[in-house]
PDB file of C-alpha atoms in Angstrom:
ATOM      1  CA  MET A 350       3.487 -27.612  16.694  1.00 52.00           C
ATOM      2  CA  ILE A 351       6.632 -28.921  14.752  1.00 51.00           C
ATOM      3  CA  ARG A 352       5.263 -27.385  11.668  1.00 49.00           C
ATOM      4  CA  THR A 353       4.522 -24.204  13.289  1.00 47.00           C
ATOM      5  CA  SER A 354       8.051 -24.026  14.871  1.00 40.00           C
ATOM      6  CA  LEU A 355       9.561 -24.809  11.553  1.00 37.00           C
ATOM      7  CA  LEU A 356       7.604 -21.985   9.846  1.00 44.00           C
ATOM      8  CA  ALA A 357       8.546 -19.668  12.674  1.00 45.00           C
ATOM      9  CA  LEU A 358      12.369 -20.675  12.168  1.00 38.00           C
ATOM     10  CA  SER A 359      12.098 -20.129   8.650  1.00 46.00           C
ATOM     11  CA  PHE A 360      10.607 -16.597   9.071  1.00 50.00           C
ATOM     12  CA  VAL A 361      13.337 -15.571  11.445  1.00 44.00           C
ATOM     13  CA  SER A 362      16.019 -16.817   9.361  1.00 44.00           C
ATOM     14  CA  ALA A 363      14.619 -14.799   6.504  1.00 48.00           C
ATOM     15  CA  LEU A 364      14.561 -11.550   8.587  1.00 46.00           C
ATOM     16  CA  GLY A 365      18.069 -11.923   9.311  1.00 45.00           C
ATOM     17  CA  CYS A 366      19.312 -12.798   5.857  1.00 48.00           C
ATOM     18  CA  SER A 367      21.450 -10.682   3.301  1.00 48.00           C
ATOM     19  CA  THR A 368      20.418 -10.656  -0.208  1.00 45.00           C
ATOM     20  CA  PHE A 369      23.742 -10.747  -2.195  1.00 41.00           C
ATOM     21  CA  ASP A 370      24.178 -10.213  -6.096  1.00 47.00           C
ATOM     22  CA  GLY A 371      26.213 -12.642  -7.907  1.00 55.00           C
ATOM     23  CA  GLY A 372      28.524 -13.769  -4.858  1.00 69.00           C
ATOM     24  CA  ALA A 373      29.048 -10.319  -3.873  1.00 86.00           C
ATOM     25  CA  ALA A 374      30.430  -9.921  -0.128  1.00 92.00           C
ATOM     26  CA  SER A 375      28.066  -8.521   2.539  1.00 95.00           C
ATOM     27  CA  PHE A 376      28.143  -4.626   2.628  1.00 97.00           C
ATOM     28  CA  LYS A 377      30.165  -3.127   5.014  1.00 95.00           C
ATOM     29  CA  ASN A 378      29.389   0.467   6.339  1.00 94.00           C
ATOM     30  CA  VAL A 379      31.678   3.148   5.186  1.00 94.00           C
ATOM     31  CA  ASP A 380      31.610   7.012   5.750  1.00 93.00           C
ATOM     32  CA  LEU A 381      30.037   8.657   2.640  1.00 95.00           C
ATOM     33  CA  VAL A 382      30.943  12.233   3.630  1.00 91.00           C
ATOM     34  CA  GLY A 383      34.896  12.092   3.295  1.00 92.00           C
ATOM     35  CA  ASP A 384      37.227  10.228   0.894  1.00 95.00           C
ATOM     36  CA  LEU A 385      37.602   6.440   1.267  1.00 97.00           C
ATOM     37  CA  ASP A 386      40.333   5.513   3.748  1.00 96.00           C
ATOM     38  CA  ALA A 387      43.284   3.375   2.558  1.00 97.00           C
ATOM     39  CA  ALA A 388      41.800   0.090   4.140  1.00 97.00           C
ATOM     40  CA  THR A 389      38.445   0.501   2.462  1.00 97.00           C
ATOM     41  CA  LEU A 390      39.958   1.211  -0.845  1.00 97.00           C
ATOM     42  CA  ALA A 391      42.243  -1.728  -0.648  1.00 97.00           C
ATOM     43  CA  ARG A 392      39.232  -4.033   0.192  1.00 97.00           C
ATOM     44  CA  TYR A 393      37.392  -2.709  -2.958  1.00 96.00           C
ATOM     45  CA  GLN A 394      40.247  -3.505  -5.228  1.00 95.00           C
ATOM     46  CA  GLU A 395      40.702  -6.951  -3.751  1.00 95.00           C
ATOM     47  CA  GLU A 396      37.058  -7.682  -3.982  1.00 95.00           C
ATOM     48  CA  VAL A 397      37.138  -6.552  -7.611  1.00 93.00           C
ATOM     49  CA  ALA A 398      40.121  -8.831  -8.207  1.00 93.00           C
ATOM     50  CA  ALA A 399      38.436 -11.885  -6.692  1.00 92.00           C
ATOM     51  CA  ALA A 400      35.230 -11.380  -8.731  1.00 91.00           C
ATOM     52  CA  ARG A 401      37.171 -10.947 -11.915  1.00 88.00           C
ATOM     53  CA  ALA A 402      39.172 -13.895 -11.186  1.00 89.00           C
ATOM     54  CA  GLY A 403      35.874 -15.921 -10.377  1.00 87.00           C
ATOM     55  CA  GLY A 404      34.631 -15.136 -14.014  1.00 86.00           C
ATOM     56  CA  ALA A 405      32.705 -11.800 -13.411  1.00 85.00           C
ATOM     57  CA  SER A 406      32.824  -9.592 -16.483  1.00 82.00           C
ATOM     58  CA  GLY A 407      31.437  -6.273 -17.808  1.00 82.00           C
ATOM     59  CA  SER A 408      31.944  -2.767 -17.099  1.00 85.00           C
ATOM     60  CA  GLU A 409      29.742  -2.775 -13.987  1.00 92.00           C
ATOM     61  CA  LEU A 410      30.248  -5.280 -11.136  1.00 94.00           C
ATOM     62  CA  VAL A 411      28.368  -5.443  -7.657  1.00 96.00           C
ATOM     63  CA  ILE A 412      31.047  -6.264  -5.008  1.00 96.00           C
ATOM     64  CA  GLU A 413      29.236  -5.654  -1.819  1.00 97.00           C
ATOM     65  CA  LYS A 414      25.419  -5.868  -1.400  1.00 96.00           C
ATOM     66  CA  THR A 415      23.220  -6.344   1.750  1.00 96.00           C
ATOM     67  CA  ASP A 416      19.380  -5.963   1.840  1.00 95.00           C
ATOM     68  CA  LEU A 417      17.308  -6.863   5.047  1.00 93.00           C
ATOM     69  CA  TRP A 418      14.092  -5.700   3.463  1.00 90.00           C
ATOM     70  CA  PRO A 419      12.125  -8.624   5.146  1.00 92.00           C
ATOM     71  CA  LEU A 420      12.856  -7.323   8.486  1.00 90.00           C
ATOM     72  CA  GLY A 421      12.031  -3.808   7.169  1.00 90.00           C
ATOM     73  CA  LEU A 422       8.339  -4.691   6.787  1.00 91.00           C
ATOM     74  CA  LEU A 423       8.250  -4.626  10.541  1.00 92.00           C
ATOM     75  CA  ALA A 424      10.736  -2.639  12.288  1.00 94.00           C
ATOM     76  CA  TYR A 425      14.170  -2.063  10.796  1.00 94.00           C
ATOM     77  CA  TRP A 426      15.235  -1.902   7.158  1.00 94.00           C
ATOM     78  CA  GLU A 427      18.977  -1.723   6.308  1.00 96.00           C
ATOM     79  CA  ARG A 428      20.298  -1.884   2.729  1.00 96.00           C
ATOM     80  CA  GLY A 429      23.953  -1.215   1.199  1.00 97.00           C
ATOM     81  CA  SER A 430      25.701  -1.820  -1.955  1.00 97.00           C
ATOM     82  CA  VAL A 431      29.278  -1.153  -3.601  1.00 97.00           C
ATOM     83  CA  THR A 432      28.961  -1.092  -7.537  1.00 97.00           C
ATOM     84  CA  VAL A 433      32.250  -0.782  -9.391  1.00 96.00           C
ATOM     85  CA  HIS A 434      32.039   1.101 -12.853  1.00 95.00           C
ATOM     86  CA  ASP A 435      34.850   0.515 -15.339  1.00 89.00           C
ATOM     87  CA  MET A 436      34.727   3.813 -17.611  1.00 84.00           C
ATOM     88  CA  PRO A 437      36.874   3.761 -20.732  1.00 82.00           C
ATOM     89  CA  GLY A 438      39.085   6.909 -20.640  1.00 81.00           C
ATOM     90  CA  HIS A 439      37.997   7.783 -16.996  1.00 79.00           C
ATOM     91  CA  GLY A 440      39.149   4.714 -15.128  1.00 87.00           C
ATOM     92  CA  THR A 441      37.459   2.979 -12.268  1.00 92.00           C
ATOM     93  CA  LEU A 442      34.456   4.535 -10.113  1.00 95.00           C
ATOM     94  CA  TYR A 443      32.950   3.112  -7.143  1.00 97.00           C
ATOM     95  CA  SER A 444      29.442   4.082  -6.265  1.00 97.00           C
ATOM     96  CA  VAL A 445      28.376   3.270  -2.831  1.00 98.00           C
ATOM     97  CA  GLU A 446      24.836   3.609  -1.340  1.00 97.00           C
ATOM     98  CA  LYS A 447      23.220   2.751   1.927  1.00 97.00           C
ATOM     99  CA  THR A 448      19.845   2.940   3.412  1.00 96.00           C
ATOM    100  CA  ARG A 449      18.406   2.816   6.872  1.00 96.00           C
ATOM    101  CA  GLY A 450      14.700   2.964   7.869  1.00 96.00           C
ATOM    102  CA  TYR A 451      12.859   2.420  11.216  1.00 96.00           C
ATOM    103  CA  GLY A 452       9.236   1.609  11.999  1.00 94.00           C
ATOM    104  CA  PRO A 453       6.932  -0.404   9.993  1.00 94.00           C
ATOM    105  CA  LEU A 454       7.688  -0.049   6.175  1.00 92.00           C
ATOM    106  CA  SER A 455      10.295   2.503   7.194  1.00 92.00           C
ATOM    107  CA  MET A 456       7.452   5.036   8.214  1.00 92.00           C
ATOM    108  CA  VAL A 457       9.132   6.568  11.260  1.00 94.00           C
ATOM    109  CA  TRP A 458      12.248   7.527   9.636  1.00 94.00           C
ATOM    110  CA  VAL A 459      14.177   6.695   6.601  1.00 95.00           C
ATOM    111  CA  SER A 460      17.589   7.803   5.159  1.00 95.00           C
ATOM    112  CA  GLU A 461      19.411   7.101   2.065  1.00 96.00           C
ATOM    113  CA  GLU A 462      22.987   8.164   1.317  1.00 96.00           C
ATOM    114  CA  ARG A 463      24.903   7.990  -1.730  1.00 97.00           C
ATOM    115  CA  ALA A 464      28.427   8.777  -2.960  1.00 96.00           C
ATOM    116  CA  SER A 465      30.896   8.156  -5.717  1.00 95.00           C
ATOM    117  CA  PHE A 466      34.728   7.816  -5.397  1.00 95.00           C
ATOM    118  CA  ASP A 467      37.358   7.786  -8.264  1.00 94.00           C
ATOM    119  CA  ALA A 468      40.071   4.970  -8.436  1.00 94.00           C
ATOM    120  CA  LYS A 469      42.025   6.736  -5.749  1.00 95.00           C
ATOM    121  CA  GLY A 470      39.258   6.822  -3.296  1.00 95.00           C
ATOM    122  CA  VAL A 471      38.527  10.613  -3.696  1.00 93.00           C
ATOM    123  CA  ARG A 472      34.871  11.574  -3.008  1.00 93.00           C
ATOM    124  CA  MET A 473      33.479  13.078  -6.161  1.00 92.00           C
ATOM    125  CA  ASP A 474      29.727  13.535  -5.355  1.00 93.00           C
ATOM    126  CA  GLY A 475      27.120  12.419  -2.854  1.00 94.00           C
ATOM    127  CA  SER A 476      23.711  12.966  -1.765  1.00 94.00           C
ATOM    128  CA  LEU A 477      21.615  12.441   1.286  1.00 93.00           C
ATOM    129  CA  ALA A 478      17.744  12.186   1.438  1.00 93.00           C
ATOM    130  CA  GLY A 479      15.709  11.495   4.816  1.00 94.00           C
ATOM    131  CA  SER A 480      12.125  11.625   5.739  1.00 93.00           C
ATOM    132  CA  VAL A 481       9.925  11.495   8.897  1.00 92.00           C
ATOM    133  CA  LEU A 482       6.618   9.957   8.702  1.00 90.00           C
ATOM    134  CA  TRP A 483       6.975   9.083   4.973  1.00 86.00           C
ATOM    135  CA  GLY A 484       7.923  12.755   4.331  1.00 84.00           C
ATOM    136  CA  HIS A 485       4.280  14.148   5.498  1.00 83.00           C
ATOM    137  CA  LEU A 486       6.174  15.624   8.471  1.00 89.00           C
ATOM    138  CA  ALA A 487       9.566  16.531   7.245  1.00 90.00           C
ATOM    139  CA  MET A 488      12.107  15.917   4.546  1.00 90.00           C
ATOM    140  CA  VAL A 489      15.680  16.812   3.998  1.00 90.00           C
ATOM    141  CA  HIS A 490      17.603  16.417   0.663  1.00 90.00           C
ATOM    142  CA  GLU A 491      21.553  17.302   0.303  1.00 90.00           C
ATOM    143  CA  MET A 492      23.369  16.922  -3.067  1.00 89.00           C
ATOM    144  CA  ASP A 493      27.196  17.917  -3.672  1.00 87.00           C
ATOM    145  CA  HIS A 494      29.564  17.279  -6.262  1.00 79.00           C
ATOM    146  CA  SER A 495      33.242  18.332  -6.893  1.00 73.00           C
ATOM    147  CA  MET A 496      34.872  18.855 -10.274  1.00 66.00           C
ATOM    148  CA  CYS A 497      38.016  20.425 -11.448  1.00 62.00           C
ATOM    149  CA  GLY A 498      38.684  21.586  -7.902  1.00 64.00           C
ATOM    150  CA  MET A 499      35.394  23.450  -7.614  1.00 65.00           C
ATOM    151  CA  SER A 500      32.384  22.131  -5.544  1.00 71.00           C
ATOM    152  CA  GLN A 501      28.852  22.904  -5.350  1.00 77.00           C
ATOM    153  CA  LYS A 502      26.231  21.826  -2.656  1.00 81.00           C
ATOM    154  CA  HIS A 503      22.423  22.224  -2.756  1.00 83.00           C
ATOM    155  CA  THR A 504      20.354  21.535   0.666  1.00 85.00           C
ATOM    156  CA  SER A 505      16.668  21.544   0.981  1.00 87.00           C
ATOM    157  CA  TRP A 506      14.353  21.078   3.854  1.00 84.00           C
ATOM    158  CA  HIS A 507      10.575  20.311   3.462  1.00 83.00           C
ATOM    159  CA  LEU A 508       8.305  20.591   6.305  1.00 83.00           C
ATOM    160  CA  LEU A 509       4.809  19.095   6.292  1.00 80.00           C
ATOM    161  CA  HIS A 510       4.853  17.673   2.732  1.00 69.00           C
ATOM    162  CA  HIS A 511       6.388  20.760   1.031  1.00 72.00           C
ATOM    163  CA  LEU A 512       4.199  23.219   2.858  1.00 79.00           C
ATOM    164  CA  ILE A 513       7.351  25.045   3.551  1.00 83.00           C
ATOM    165  CA  ASN A 514      10.400  24.601   1.430  1.00 84.00           C
ATOM    166  CA  VAL A 515      13.790  26.011   2.633  1.00 86.00           C
ATOM    167  CA  SER A 516      16.454  25.602  -0.146  1.00 85.00           C
ATOM    168  CA  THR A 517      20.136  26.676  -0.016  1.00 86.00           C
ATOM    169  CA  SER A 518      22.527  26.504  -3.040  1.00 82.00           C
ATOM    170  CA  GLY A 519      25.943  27.970  -2.598  1.00 77.00           C
ATOM    171  CA  ASP A 520      25.280  31.520  -1.003  1.00 80.00           C
ATOM    172  CA  LYS A 521      21.759  31.715  -1.926  1.00 85.00           C
ATOM    173  CA  THR A 522      18.825  30.822   0.280  1.00 86.00           C
ATOM    174  CA  ALA A 523      15.280  30.589  -0.658  1.00 85.00           C
ATOM    175  CA  VAL A 524      11.958  30.047   1.165  1.00 85.00           C
ATOM    176  CA  TYR A 525       8.870  28.624  -0.955  1.00 82.00           C
ATOM    177  CA  LEU A 526       5.298  27.985   0.508  1.00 83.00           C
ATOM    178  CA  LEU A 527       3.332  25.408  -0.942  1.00 75.00           C
ATOM    179  CA  SER A 528       5.857  24.230  -3.198  1.00 70.00           C
ATOM    180  CA  GLY A 529       5.112  21.200  -5.087  1.00 62.00           C
ATOM    181  CA  PRO A 530       4.461  18.091  -4.878  1.00 56.00           C
ATOM    182  CA  ASN A 531       1.793  19.325  -2.349  1.00 47.00           C
ATOM    183  CA  PRO A 532      -1.511  17.960  -2.271  1.00 49.00           C
ATOM    184  CA  VAL A 533      -2.912  21.910  -1.307  1.00 46.00           C
ATOM    185  CA  GLY A 534      -1.490  23.153  -4.375  1.00 42.00           C
ATOM    186  CA  PHE A 535       1.734  24.596  -6.049  1.00 43.00           C
ATOM    187  CA  GLY A 536       3.502  27.899  -5.531  1.00 43.00           C
ATOM    188  CA  GLY A 537       6.877  29.375  -5.300  1.00 42.00           C
TER     189      GLY A 537
END
């Protein structure tokens, strides 16, 4: 009885754990659609300074990371990370990504968002991907980037595992039937 209780307690503890990368702080959720707010940017700068003071080196540094994957095997998965890239001649770049999944092995719904920000917290690019029933029912993909004051965005929706694909890029919209990958065949 005691051994079973200890095993159950260990399992429950593992489900609630965060996986940290080299002493990185726990991931704190941020809005990836707009620019970083001043408080978030200041937090990132403080976390980088603390990591460097603690002996971290290199041009790529993970400052926040959480991965609740054990719980995701059963019901809910949450993952997030912030990676800082020091790019000579280009300055600092913050890459933020977060994933949420529902259902066993994220079968019911899963979404992943990513965005990159410059040293001032200005959003440079991003992407969103989501799927229902592992993509067999529906998927959505959005990608955008801004460069030199110009921005581009591409969105596509897939129904019934690419049976129908609606894609928009700029002011153009296209509809495809049986677009790959599709177990029935390819078309376009």
